[in-house]
Amino acid sequence: MSRAQNETYLLPFDNRIEINPALAGLNKNSSYQTGNQYHFVNSEQTYNLFYASWDSYSNKLKGGVALNFSQGMLSGQNISTSAIGFYYSGFPIKINNSRILLSAGTEVLAATKHWAVAFLNNVIPHDNDAPIEQGESFFRYYIFKPKFGFLWTNNSLQIGITSTVLHTRDVAFSLIEPTTTLGYTLYVSKKVDKRVRDLYSRPFEMSPELVVFYREEATIARLRLLAEYTDKTWGAFVQNDFTNHISTLGGTIGYRHNFMRFNLNAGMGIPGISDYNSFMCELSLNIIVPPFSHSKYNPWAPAKN
C-alpha cells in the first residue's frame, strides 16, 4: 500500500508554477493559468486534473509570488484530491547576461473519498462489505509538499530543477506509518528566434521544451516543440510514461489574442509501443500581462528606480 499511487500524477502542459515555482513573476510579468487535463489509461485507470495558478512580481518582497490550486481524481482508488500551495521566487544572482533565481514554498494536498463513493457508503447497509472496503473515514490522507526551485535563465534559454519533499500522513488507517519521499522535476526551454540581416524578424517563435518528472510512484518525460505565430500556436509533443509503459504522440493547437492564449493539447498512446491504447487531452487558458510604465506628463521617460 505504501507504493500505491496517491496523487493525480498528470504533467500539466501550461501550468508553469507546477513545473517550476521559480518562474513566478519572471520578467516582472503577472500571469494566470487555468486548465483541465484528462487521461484515460484503460477501463480501470482514468485520471483528471483541474488546475489554476496566479503569479506576479512584488516590489515590496523584491521577488515573484505565486498561488497554485489543483483538484484531481483517481478512478482506480475512487479518490478525489485537492491541493493549494504558495511560493516565493527571488534571491537573483546575475552572471553576465544571465540570472539565477531561487524559490521556496509549500503545498498541502488532502485526499478524500470520491463523492459518489461516500454517498453509497451512507446509503448501502454496512453489512455489505464491498461498498465500504475503503473504510469509514471520508478523509483518506494528507500530503505536505515543501518545494525548492532553481532556475537559470537568459534571453533564449531556461534551465530549472525543482526538488519536492513529500510527507504523507494517512488518516483512514491509523496503523500505516507516515512516509517521506523525494521528487524532482527538470525543466529546459529554449526560444529560437529568426534573424534577418542582423535584425530580428519574428513572424513566429520556436520553443522546444523538455520536462522530466520523477517520483517514487511515477516517472514521466515530455518533449514538446511549439511554433507561436502572431495569433496562432502549433506544436507537437512526445510523452513517455515509464511507470505505465505508455508512449504518447500528440499535438498542440492554440489561439492568441493580446494577452490571452487558448491551447488544446491532445495525444494517444502509440500502438505496438505502449501497453495501453491510452488517450489524453488538456484545454487551457493563459493570461500573461507584462509590466507597464507610463507617465501622463512624460510618456517616453523610463521608469524610476
PDB file of C-alpha atoms in Angstrom:
ATOM      1  CA  MET A   1       0.000   0.000   0.000  1.00  0.00           C
ATOM      2  CA  SER A   2       2.938   2.361   0.539  1.00  0.00           C
ATOM      3  CA  ARG A   3       3.701   2.280  -3.187  1.00  0.00           C
ATOM      4  CA  ALA A   4       0.128   2.817  -4.372  1.00  0.00           C
ATOM      5  CA  GLN A   5      -0.380   5.943  -6.425  1.00  0.00           C
ATOM      6  CA  ASN A   6      -1.614   8.620  -4.052  1.00  0.00           C
ATOM      7  CA  GLU A   7      -1.687  11.704  -6.291  1.00  0.00           C
ATOM      8  CA  THR A   8      -3.112  12.616  -9.671  1.00  0.00           C
ATOM      9  CA  TYR A   9       0.250  12.287 -11.389  1.00  0.00           C
ATOM     10  CA  LEU A  10      -0.512  14.175 -14.560  1.00  0.00           C
ATOM     11  CA  LEU A  11       2.048  16.556 -16.039  1.00  0.00           C
ATOM     12  CA  PRO A  12       0.311  19.858 -16.927  1.00  0.00           C
ATOM     13  CA  PHE A  13       1.283  21.456 -20.233  1.00  0.00           C
ATOM     14  CA  ASP A  14       0.630  25.090 -19.332  1.00  0.00           C
ATOM     15  CA  ASN A  15       0.900  25.352 -15.543  1.00  0.00           C
ATOM     16  CA  ARG A  16       4.402  26.797 -15.239  1.00  0.00           C
ATOM     17  CA  ILE A  17       4.229  27.175 -11.459  1.00  0.00           C
ATOM     18  CA  GLU A  18       3.589  23.456 -11.013  1.00  0.00           C
ATOM     19  CA  ILE A  19       6.606  22.631 -13.177  1.00  0.00           C
ATOM     20  CA  ASN A  20       8.994  25.160 -11.576  1.00  0.00           C
ATOM     21  CA  PRO A  21       7.889  27.765  -8.976  1.00  0.00           C
ATOM     22  CA  ALA A  22      10.998  29.868  -9.725  1.00  0.00           C
ATOM     23  CA  LEU A  23       9.142  31.034 -12.867  1.00  0.00           C
ATOM     24  CA  ALA A  24       6.781  33.077 -10.661  1.00  0.00           C
ATOM     25  CA  GLY A  25       6.879  36.754 -11.614  1.00  0.00           C
ATOM     26  CA  LEU A  26       9.593  36.176 -14.206  1.00  0.00           C
ATOM     27  CA  ASN A  27      10.479  39.386 -16.082  1.00  0.00           C
ATOM     28  CA  LYS A  28       8.050  41.135 -13.695  1.00  0.00           C
ATOM     29  CA  ASN A  29       5.066  39.688 -15.562  1.00  0.00           C
ATOM     30  CA  SER A  30       1.720  38.907 -13.977  1.00  0.00           C
ATOM     31  CA  SER A  31       0.068  35.735 -15.221  1.00  0.00           C
ATOM     32  CA  TYR A  32      -2.886  33.453 -14.661  1.00  0.00           C
ATOM     33  CA  GLN A  33      -3.116  29.875 -15.918  1.00  0.00           C
ATOM     34  CA  THR A  34      -6.030  27.507 -15.674  1.00  0.00           C
ATOM     35  CA  GLY A  35      -6.913  24.299 -17.423  1.00  0.00           C
ATOM     36  CA  ASN A  36      -8.150  20.749 -17.195  1.00  0.00           C
ATOM     37  CA  GLN A  37      -6.300  17.604 -18.233  1.00  0.00           C
ATOM     38  CA  TYR A  38      -7.943  14.207 -18.688  1.00  0.00           C
ATOM     39  CA  HIS A  39      -6.008  10.977 -19.143  1.00  0.00           C
ATOM     40  CA  PHE A  40      -7.617   7.656 -19.995  1.00  0.00           C
ATOM     41  CA  VAL A  41      -5.167   4.780 -19.442  1.00  0.00           C
ATOM     42  CA  ASN A  42      -7.598   1.854 -19.517  1.00  0.00           C
ATOM     43  CA  SER A  43     -11.068   0.978 -18.240  1.00  0.00           C
ATOM     44  CA  GLU A  44      -9.750   0.739 -14.669  1.00  0.00           C
ATOM     45  CA  GLN A  45      -7.431   3.747 -14.662  1.00  0.00           C
ATOM     46  CA  THR A  46      -8.582   7.243 -15.564  1.00  0.00           C
ATOM     47  CA  TYR A  47      -7.246  10.478 -14.138  1.00  0.00           C
ATOM     48  CA  ASN A  48      -8.484  14.051 -14.213  1.00  0.00           C
ATOM     49  CA  LEU A  49      -6.731  17.220 -13.072  1.00  0.00           C
ATOM     50  CA  PHE A  50      -8.066  20.781 -12.867  1.00  0.00           C
ATOM     51  CA  TYR A  51      -5.534  23.482 -12.059  1.00  0.00           C
ATOM     52  CA  ALA A  52      -5.467  27.243 -11.567  1.00  0.00           C
ATOM     53  CA  SER A  53      -2.420  29.325 -10.690  1.00  0.00           C
ATOM     54  CA  TRP A  54      -1.623  33.017 -10.341  1.00  0.00           C
ATOM     55  CA  ASP A  55       1.780  34.651 -10.086  1.00  0.00           C
ATOM     56  CA  SER A  56       3.109  38.196 -10.095  1.00  0.00           C
ATOM     57  CA  TYR A  57       6.157  40.241  -9.187  1.00  0.00           C
ATOM     58  CA  SER A  58       6.107  42.049  -5.837  1.00  0.00           C
ATOM     59  CA  ASN A  59       8.212  45.205  -5.494  1.00  0.00           C
ATOM     60  CA  LYS A  60       7.890  45.082  -1.701  1.00  0.00           C
ATOM     61  CA  LEU A  61       9.128  41.497  -1.489  1.00  0.00           C
ATOM     62  CA  LYS A  62      11.595  42.020  -4.349  1.00  0.00           C
ATOM     63  CA  GLY A  63      10.593  38.757  -5.973  1.00  0.00           C
ATOM     64  CA  GLY A  64       7.807  36.743  -7.519  1.00  0.00           C
ATOM     65  CA  VAL A  65       4.891  35.285  -5.576  1.00  0.00           C
ATOM     66  CA  ALA A  66       2.527  32.545  -6.704  1.00  0.00           C
ATOM     67  CA  LEU A  67      -0.626  30.711  -5.637  1.00  0.00           C
ATOM     68  CA  ASN A  68      -1.394  27.297  -7.086  1.00  0.00           C
ATOM     69  CA  PHE A  69      -4.609  25.281  -6.741  1.00  0.00           C
ATOM     70  CA  SER A  70      -5.433  21.871  -8.171  1.00  0.00           C
ATOM     71  CA  GLN A  71      -8.178  19.287  -7.879  1.00  0.00           C
ATOM     72  CA  GLY A  72      -7.777  15.752  -9.174  1.00  0.00           C
ATOM     73  CA  MET A  73      -9.456  12.386  -9.438  1.00  0.00           C
ATOM     74  CA  LEU A  74      -8.034   8.842  -9.267  1.00  0.00           C
ATOM     75  CA  SER A  75     -10.681   6.490 -10.578  1.00  0.00           C
ATOM     76  CA  GLY A  76      -8.882   3.274  -9.620  1.00  0.00           C
ATOM     77  CA  GLN A  77      -8.982   4.154  -5.917  1.00  0.00           C
ATOM     78  CA  ASN A  78     -12.184   6.278  -6.053  1.00  0.00           C
ATOM     79  CA  ILE A  79     -10.167   9.150  -4.608  1.00  0.00           C
ATOM     80  CA  SER A  80     -10.524  12.906  -5.050  1.00  0.00           C
ATOM     81  CA  THR A  81      -7.616  15.229  -4.240  1.00  0.00           C
ATOM     82  CA  SER A  82      -7.497  18.964  -3.518  1.00  0.00           C
ATOM     83  CA  ALA A  83      -4.250  20.913  -3.158  1.00  0.00           C
ATOM     84  CA  ILE A  84      -3.217  24.509  -2.576  1.00  0.00           C
ATOM     85  CA  GLY A  85       0.275  25.977  -2.436  1.00  0.00           C
ATOM     86  CA  PHE A  86       2.142  29.265  -2.018  1.00  0.00           C
ATOM     87  CA  TYR A  87       5.596  30.036  -3.441  1.00  0.00           C
ATOM     88  CA  TYR A  88       8.183  32.813  -3.461  1.00  0.00           C
ATOM     89  CA  SER A  89      10.847  33.301  -6.136  1.00  0.00           C
ATOM     90  CA  GLY A  90      13.732  35.688  -5.716  1.00  0.00           C
ATOM     91  CA  PHE A  91      17.325  35.957  -4.469  1.00  0.00           C
ATOM     92  CA  PRO A  92      18.600  36.814  -8.000  1.00  0.00           C
ATOM     93  CA  ILE A  93      22.228  36.184  -8.866  1.00  0.00           C
ATOM     94  CA  LYS A  94      23.423  37.939 -12.025  1.00  0.00           C
ATOM     95  CA  ILE A  95      26.114  36.303 -14.161  1.00  0.00           C
ATOM     96  CA  ASN A  96      26.935  38.272 -17.325  1.00  0.00           C
ATOM     97  CA  ASN A  97      23.711  38.231 -19.387  1.00  0.00           C
ATOM     98  CA  SER A  98      22.028  35.517 -17.334  1.00  0.00           C
ATOM     99  CA  ARG A  99      20.330  35.231 -13.954  1.00  0.00           C
ATOM    100  CA  ILE A 100      19.897  32.554 -11.322  1.00  0.00           C
ATOM    101  CA  LEU A 101      16.639  32.551  -9.361  1.00  0.00           C
ATOM    102  CA  LEU A 102      15.819  30.505  -6.272  1.00  0.00           C
ATOM    103  CA  SER A 103      12.353  29.683  -4.989  1.00  0.00           C
ATOM    104  CA  ALA A 104      10.759  28.085  -1.965  1.00  0.00           C
ATOM    105  CA  GLY A 105       7.231  27.276  -0.908  1.00  0.00           C
ATOM    106  CA  THR A 106       4.917  24.565   0.257  1.00  0.00           C
ATOM    107  CA  GLU A 107       1.766  22.800  -0.850  1.00  0.00           C
ATOM    108  CA  VAL A 108      -0.816  20.815   1.082  1.00  0.00           C
ATOM    109  CA  LEU A 109      -2.867  18.070  -0.555  1.00  0.00           C
ATOM    110  CA  ALA A 110      -5.948  16.492   1.031  1.00  0.00           C
ATOM    111  CA  ALA A 111      -7.380  13.254  -0.350  1.00  0.00           C
ATOM    112  CA  THR A 112     -10.969  12.188   0.258  1.00  0.00           C
ATOM    113  CA  LYS A 113     -13.350   9.552  -0.996  1.00  0.00           C
ATOM    114  CA  HIS A 114     -14.999  10.395  -4.268  1.00  0.00           C
ATOM    115  CA  TRP A 115     -18.382  11.982  -3.538  1.00  0.00           C
ATOM    116  CA  ALA A 116     -20.270   9.111  -5.233  1.00  0.00           C
ATOM    117  CA  VAL A 117     -18.435   6.518  -3.116  1.00  0.00           C
ATOM    118  CA  ALA A 118     -19.110   8.495   0.061  1.00  0.00           C
ATOM    119  CA  PHE A 119     -22.794   8.740  -0.837  1.00  0.00           C
ATOM    120  CA  LEU A 120     -23.096   4.988  -1.466  1.00  0.00           C
ATOM    121  CA  ASN A 121     -21.359   4.224   1.824  1.00  0.00           C
ATOM    122  CA  ASN A 122     -24.064   6.168   3.631  1.00  0.00           C
ATOM    123  CA  VAL A 123     -26.940   4.625   1.674  1.00  0.00           C
ATOM    124  CA  ILE A 124     -25.984   0.944   1.425  1.00  0.00           C
ATOM    125  CA  PRO A 125     -26.246  -1.041   4.678  1.00  0.00           C
ATOM    126  CA  HIS A 126     -22.940  -1.692   6.456  1.00  0.00           C
ATOM    127  CA  ASP A 127     -23.391  -5.446   6.455  1.00  0.00           C
ATOM    128  CA  ASN A 128     -22.383  -5.338   2.782  1.00  0.00           C
ATOM    129  CA  ASP A 129     -18.581  -5.268   2.866  1.00  0.00           C
ATOM    130  CA  ALA A 130     -17.916  -4.351  -0.774  1.00  0.00           C
ATOM    131  CA  PRO A 131     -19.053  -0.700  -0.712  1.00  0.00           C
ATOM    132  CA  ILE A 132     -17.149   0.070   2.490  1.00  0.00           C
ATOM    133  CA  GLU A 133     -13.884  -1.738   1.796  1.00  0.00           C
ATOM    134  CA  GLN A 134     -12.146   1.657   1.818  1.00  0.00           C
ATOM    135  CA  GLY A 135     -13.093   2.176   5.443  1.00  0.00           C
ATOM    136  CA  GLU A 136     -15.445   4.586   7.175  1.00  0.00           C
ATOM    137  CA  SER A 137     -13.308   7.721   7.128  1.00  0.00           C
ATOM    138  CA  PHE A 138     -14.159  10.335   4.480  1.00  0.00           C
ATOM    139  CA  PHE A 139     -10.642  11.803   4.593  1.00  0.00           C
ATOM    140  CA  ARG A 140      -8.012   9.339   3.367  1.00  0.00           C
ATOM    141  CA  TYR A 141      -4.624  11.018   3.723  1.00  0.00           C
ATOM    142  CA  TYR A 142      -2.725  14.321   3.627  1.00  0.00           C
ATOM    143  CA  ILE A 143       0.469  15.133   1.761  1.00  0.00           C
ATOM    144  CA  PHE A 144       2.669  18.074   2.814  1.00  0.00           C
ATOM    145  CA  LYS A 145       4.951  19.109  -0.035  1.00  0.00           C
ATOM    146  CA  PRO A 146       7.676  21.708   0.599  1.00  0.00           C
ATOM    147  CA  LYS A 147       9.261  22.679  -2.724  1.00  0.00           C
ATOM    148  CA  PHE A 148      12.601  24.264  -3.577  1.00  0.00           C
ATOM    149  CA  GLY A 149      13.293  25.517  -7.093  1.00  0.00           C
ATOM    150  CA  PHE A 150      16.357  26.591  -9.073  1.00  0.00           C
ATOM    151  CA  LEU A 151      16.216  28.433 -12.403  1.00  0.00           C
ATOM    152  CA  TRP A 152      18.995  29.655 -14.687  1.00  0.00           C
ATOM    153  CA  THR A 153      17.732  31.948 -17.436  1.00  0.00           C
ATOM    154  CA  ASN A 154      18.906  34.325 -20.143  1.00  0.00           C
ATOM    155  CA  ASN A 155      17.268  35.801 -23.237  1.00  0.00           C
ATOM    156  CA  SER A 156      16.960  32.472 -25.051  1.00  0.00           C
ATOM    157  CA  LEU A 157      17.334  29.580 -22.590  1.00  0.00           C
ATOM    158  CA  GLN A 158      15.820  28.436 -19.296  1.00  0.00           C
ATOM    159  CA  ILE A 159      17.057  25.516 -17.211  1.00  0.00           C
ATOM    160  CA  GLY A 160      15.424  24.681 -13.895  1.00  0.00           C
ATOM    161  CA  ILE A 161      15.274  21.950 -11.266  1.00  0.00           C
ATOM    162  CA  THR A 162      12.576  21.584  -8.606  1.00  0.00           C
ATOM    163  CA  SER A 163      13.033  19.388  -5.549  1.00  0.00           C
ATOM    164  CA  THR A 164       9.958  18.289  -3.587  1.00  0.00           C
ATOM    165  CA  VAL A 165       9.743  16.667  -0.152  1.00  0.00           C
ATOM    166  CA  LEU A 166       6.566  14.578   0.105  1.00  0.00           C
ATOM    167  CA  HIS A 167       5.448  13.794   3.647  1.00  0.00           C
ATOM    168  CA  THR A 168       2.355  11.551   3.538  1.00  0.00           C
ATOM    169  CA  ARG A 169       0.201  11.025   6.612  1.00  0.00           C
ATOM    170  CA  ASP A 170      -2.641   8.503   6.454  1.00  0.00           C
ATOM    171  CA  VAL A 171      -5.796   9.275   8.420  1.00  0.00           C
ATOM    172  CA  ALA A 172      -8.030   6.408   7.269  1.00  0.00           C
ATOM    173  CA  PHE A 173      -5.802   3.580   8.518  1.00  0.00           C
ATOM    174  CA  SER A 174      -4.040   4.506  11.726  1.00  0.00           C
ATOM    175  CA  LEU A 175      -1.652   1.546  11.526  1.00  0.00           C
ATOM    176  CA  ILE A 176       0.109   2.941   8.452  1.00  0.00           C
ATOM    177  CA  GLU A 177       3.181   4.946   9.443  1.00  0.00           C
ATOM    178  CA  PRO A 178       3.831   8.377   7.863  1.00  0.00           C
ATOM    179  CA  THR A 179       6.252   8.260   4.931  1.00  0.00           C
ATOM    180  CA  THR A 180       8.661  10.831   3.497  1.00  0.00           C
ATOM    181  CA  THR A 181       9.950  10.636  -0.069  1.00  0.00           C
ATOM    182  CA  LEU A 182      11.676  12.964  -2.531  1.00  0.00           C
ATOM    183  CA  GLY A 183      10.698  14.056  -6.016  1.00  0.00           C
ATOM    184  CA  TYR A 184      12.422  16.022  -8.755  1.00  0.00           C
ATOM    185  CA  THR A 185      11.362  17.922 -11.877  1.00  0.00           C
ATOM    186  CA  LEU A 186      13.770  19.012 -14.629  1.00  0.00           C
ATOM    187  CA  TYR A 187      12.689  21.839 -16.940  1.00  0.00           C
ATOM    188  CA  VAL A 188      14.536  23.017 -20.071  1.00  0.00           C
ATOM    189  CA  SER A 189      13.119  25.542 -22.556  1.00  0.00           C
ATOM    190  CA  LYS A 190      14.754  27.387 -25.451  1.00  0.00           C
ATOM    191  CA  LYS A 191      13.479  30.114 -27.766  1.00  0.00           C
ATOM    192  CA  VAL A 192      14.662  30.024 -31.365  1.00  0.00           C
ATOM    193  CA  ASP A 193      14.310  33.477 -32.971  1.00  0.00           C
ATOM    194  CA  LYS A 194      14.646  34.206 -36.667  1.00  0.00           C
ATOM    195  CA  ARG A 195      17.267  36.840 -37.541  1.00  0.00           C
ATOM    196  CA  VAL A 196      17.336  38.534 -40.960  1.00  0.00           C
ATOM    197  CA  ARG A 197      20.277  40.832 -41.829  1.00  0.00           C
ATOM    198  CA  ASP A 198      21.206  41.281 -38.177  1.00  0.00           C
ATOM    199  CA  LEU A 199      17.636  42.315 -37.355  1.00  0.00           C
ATOM    200  CA  TYR A 200      15.148  40.176 -35.508  1.00  0.00           C
ATOM    201  CA  SER A 201      12.093  39.241 -37.551  1.00  0.00           C
ATOM    202  CA  ARG A 202       9.501  37.299 -35.616  1.00  0.00           C
ATOM    203  CA  PRO A 203       6.663  36.036 -37.765  1.00  0.00           C
ATOM    204  CA  PHE A 204       6.852  33.044 -35.447  1.00  0.00           C
ATOM    205  CA  GLU A 205       8.859  31.886 -32.467  1.00  0.00           C
ATOM    206  CA  MET A 206      10.012  28.299 -31.949  1.00  0.00           C
ATOM    207  CA  SER A 207      10.154  26.972 -28.386  1.00  0.00           C
ATOM    208  CA  PRO A 208      11.499  23.476 -27.697  1.00  0.00           C
ATOM    209  CA  GLU A 209      10.653  22.319 -24.167  1.00  0.00           C
ATOM    210  CA  LEU A 210      11.759  19.308 -22.137  1.00  0.00           C
ATOM    211  CA  VAL A 211      10.194  18.292 -18.803  1.00  0.00           C
ATOM    212  CA  VAL A 212      11.246  15.245 -16.768  1.00  0.00           C
ATOM    213  CA  PHE A 213       9.055  14.439 -13.753  1.00  0.00           C
ATOM    214  CA  TYR A 214      10.269  11.871 -11.191  1.00  0.00           C
ATOM    215  CA  ARG A 215       8.538  10.465  -8.139  1.00  0.00           C
ATOM    216  CA  GLU A 216       8.865   7.094  -6.420  1.00  0.00           C
ATOM    217  CA  GLU A 217       5.420   6.143  -7.765  1.00  0.00           C
ATOM    218  CA  ALA A 218       5.647   7.753 -11.224  1.00  0.00           C
ATOM    219  CA  THR A 219       8.215   8.873 -13.799  1.00  0.00           C
ATOM    220  CA  ILE A 220       7.151  10.941 -16.830  1.00  0.00           C
ATOM    221  CA  ALA A 221       9.196  12.687 -19.544  1.00  0.00           C
ATOM    222  CA  ARG A 222       7.848  15.004 -22.247  1.00  0.00           C
ATOM    223  CA  LEU A 223       9.461  16.761 -25.199  1.00  0.00           C
ATOM    224  CA  ARG A 224       7.362  19.457 -26.892  1.00  0.00           C
ATOM    225  CA  LEU A 225       8.036  21.841 -29.789  1.00  0.00           C
ATOM    226  CA  LEU A 226       5.857  24.941 -30.147  1.00  0.00           C
ATOM    227  CA  ALA A 227       5.658  27.430 -33.013  1.00  0.00           C
ATOM    228  CA  GLU A 228       3.918  30.614 -31.826  1.00  0.00           C
ATOM    229  CA  TYR A 229       2.671  32.880 -34.598  1.00  0.00           C
ATOM    230  CA  THR A 230       1.073  36.299 -34.154  1.00  0.00           C
ATOM    231  CA  ASP A 231      -2.324  34.852 -33.331  1.00  0.00           C
ATOM    232  CA  LYS A 232      -1.882  31.070 -33.650  1.00  0.00           C
ATOM    233  CA  THR A 233       0.046  28.311 -31.931  1.00  0.00           C
ATOM    234  CA  TRP A 234       1.032  24.961 -33.410  1.00  0.00           C
ATOM    235  CA  GLY A 235       3.057  22.214 -31.851  1.00  0.00           C
ATOM    236  CA  ALA A 236       3.827  18.544 -31.379  1.00  0.00           C
ATOM    237  CA  PHE A 237       4.926  16.516 -28.376  1.00  0.00           C
ATOM    238  CA  VAL A 238       6.115  13.070 -27.339  1.00  0.00           C
ATOM    239  CA  GLN A 239       5.484  11.924 -23.773  1.00  0.00           C
ATOM    240  CA  ASN A 240       6.743   8.755 -22.105  1.00  0.00           C
ATOM    241  CA  ASP A 241       5.023   7.396 -19.012  1.00  0.00           C
ATOM    242  CA  PHE A 242       7.691   4.982 -17.805  1.00  0.00           C
ATOM    243  CA  THR A 243       5.522   3.747 -14.930  1.00  0.00           C
ATOM    244  CA  ASN A 244       2.614   2.571 -17.092  1.00  0.00           C
ATOM    245  CA  HIS A 245       4.793   1.890 -20.175  1.00  0.00           C
ATOM    246  CA  ILE A 246       2.906   4.359 -22.378  1.00  0.00           C
ATOM    247  CA  SER A 247       4.461   6.419 -25.189  1.00  0.00           C
ATOM    248  CA  THR A 248       2.110   9.199 -26.295  1.00  0.00           C
ATOM    249  CA  LEU A 249       2.331  11.154 -29.540  1.00  0.00           C
ATOM    250  CA  GLY A 250       0.233  14.292 -29.818  1.00  0.00           C
ATOM    251  CA  GLY A 251      -0.094  17.869 -30.937  1.00  0.00           C
ATOM    252  CA  THR A 252      -0.987  21.386 -29.818  1.00  0.00           C
ATOM    253  CA  ILE A 253      -3.247  23.970 -31.427  1.00  0.00           C
ATOM    254  CA  GLY A 254      -3.965  27.368 -29.959  1.00  0.00           C
ATOM    255  CA  TYR A 255      -5.215  30.894 -30.467  1.00  0.00           C
ATOM    256  CA  ARG A 256      -3.633  34.106 -29.172  1.00  0.00           C
ATOM    257  CA  HIS A 257      -5.322  37.472 -28.665  1.00  0.00           C
ATOM    258  CA  ASN A 258      -3.486  40.277 -26.872  1.00  0.00           C
ATOM    259  CA  PHE A 259      -2.525  38.797 -23.517  1.00  0.00           C
ATOM    260  CA  MET A 260      -4.745  35.702 -23.736  1.00  0.00           C
ATOM    261  CA  ARG A 261      -3.817  32.267 -25.064  1.00  0.00           C
ATOM    262  CA  PHE A 262      -6.102  29.284 -25.544  1.00  0.00           C
ATOM    263  CA  ASN A 263      -4.367  25.943 -26.096  1.00  0.00           C
ATOM    264  CA  LEU A 264      -5.607  22.426 -26.760  1.00  0.00           C
ATOM    265  CA  ASN A 265      -3.157  19.561 -26.298  1.00  0.00           C
ATOM    266  CA  ALA A 266      -4.216  16.039 -27.249  1.00  0.00           C
ATOM    267  CA  GLY A 267      -2.450  12.748 -27.900  1.00  0.00           C
ATOM    268  CA  MET A 268      -2.807   8.956 -27.979  1.00  0.00           C
ATOM    269  CA  GLY A 269      -0.616   6.039 -26.988  1.00  0.00           C
ATOM    270  CA  ILE A 270       1.467   4.692 -29.877  1.00  0.00           C
ATOM    271  CA  PRO A 271       0.224   1.170 -30.804  1.00  0.00           C
ATOM    272  CA  GLY A 272       2.838  -1.552 -30.582  1.00  0.00           C
ATOM    273  CA  ILE A 273       4.995   0.510 -28.209  1.00  0.00           C
ATOM    274  CA  SER A 274       2.523   1.312 -25.438  1.00  0.00           C
ATOM    275  CA  ASP A 275       0.947  -1.270 -23.152  1.00  0.00           C
ATOM    276  CA  TYR A 276      -2.409   0.555 -23.383  1.00  0.00           C
ATOM    277  CA  ASN A 277      -4.267   2.463 -26.088  1.00  0.00           C
ATOM    278  CA  SER A 278      -4.463   5.493 -23.858  1.00  0.00           C
ATOM    279  CA  PHE A 279      -5.797   8.952 -24.642  1.00  0.00           C
ATOM    280  CA  MET A 280      -5.052  12.318 -23.063  1.00  0.00           C
ATOM    281  CA  CYS A 281      -6.159  15.915 -23.651  1.00  0.00           C
ATOM    282  CA  GLU A 282      -5.783  19.279 -21.932  1.00  0.00           C
ATOM    283  CA  LEU A 283      -7.617  22.549 -22.552  1.00  0.00           C
ATOM    284  CA  SER A 284      -6.007  25.628 -21.005  1.00  0.00           C
ATOM    285  CA  LEU A 285      -6.298  29.401 -20.763  1.00  0.00           C
ATOM    286  CA  ASN A 286      -3.210  31.557 -20.148  1.00  0.00           C
ATOM    287  CA  ILE A 287      -3.186  35.279 -19.429  1.00  0.00           C
ATOM    288  CA  ILE A 288       0.246  36.943 -19.296  1.00  0.00           C
ATOM    289  CA  VAL A 289       0.338  40.702 -18.611  1.00  0.00           C
ATOM    290  CA  PRO A 290       3.722  42.460 -18.879  1.00  0.00           C
ATOM    291  CA  PRO A 291       4.600  45.375 -16.583  1.00  0.00           C
ATOM    292  CA  PHE A 292       3.516  48.833 -17.724  1.00  0.00           C
ATOM    293  CA  SER A 293       5.482  52.037 -17.180  1.00  0.00           C
ATOM    294  CA  HIS A 294       3.580  55.078 -18.394  1.00  0.00           C
ATOM    295  CA  SER A 295       3.794  58.703 -17.343  1.00  0.00           C
ATOM    296  CA  LYS A 296       0.965  61.056 -18.253  1.00  0.00           C
ATOM    297  CA  TYR A 297       3.267  64.091 -18.490  1.00  0.00           C
ATOM    298  CA  ASN A 298       6.409  62.362 -19.823  1.00  0.00           C
ATOM    299  CA  PRO A 299       5.221  59.163 -21.558  1.00  0.00           C
ATOM    300  CA  TRP A 300       8.596  58.256 -23.069  1.00  0.00           C
ATOM    301  CA  ALA A 301      10.565  58.523 -19.824  1.00  0.00           C
ATOM    302  CA  PRO A 302      11.934  55.245 -18.352  1.00  0.00           C
ATOM    303  CA  ALA A 303      10.627  54.037 -15.008  1.00  0.00           C
ATOM    304  CA  LYS A 304      12.310  55.435 -11.903  1.00  0.00           C
ATOM    305  CA  ASN A 305      14.002  53.035  -9.502  1.00  0.00           C
TER     306      ASN A 305
END
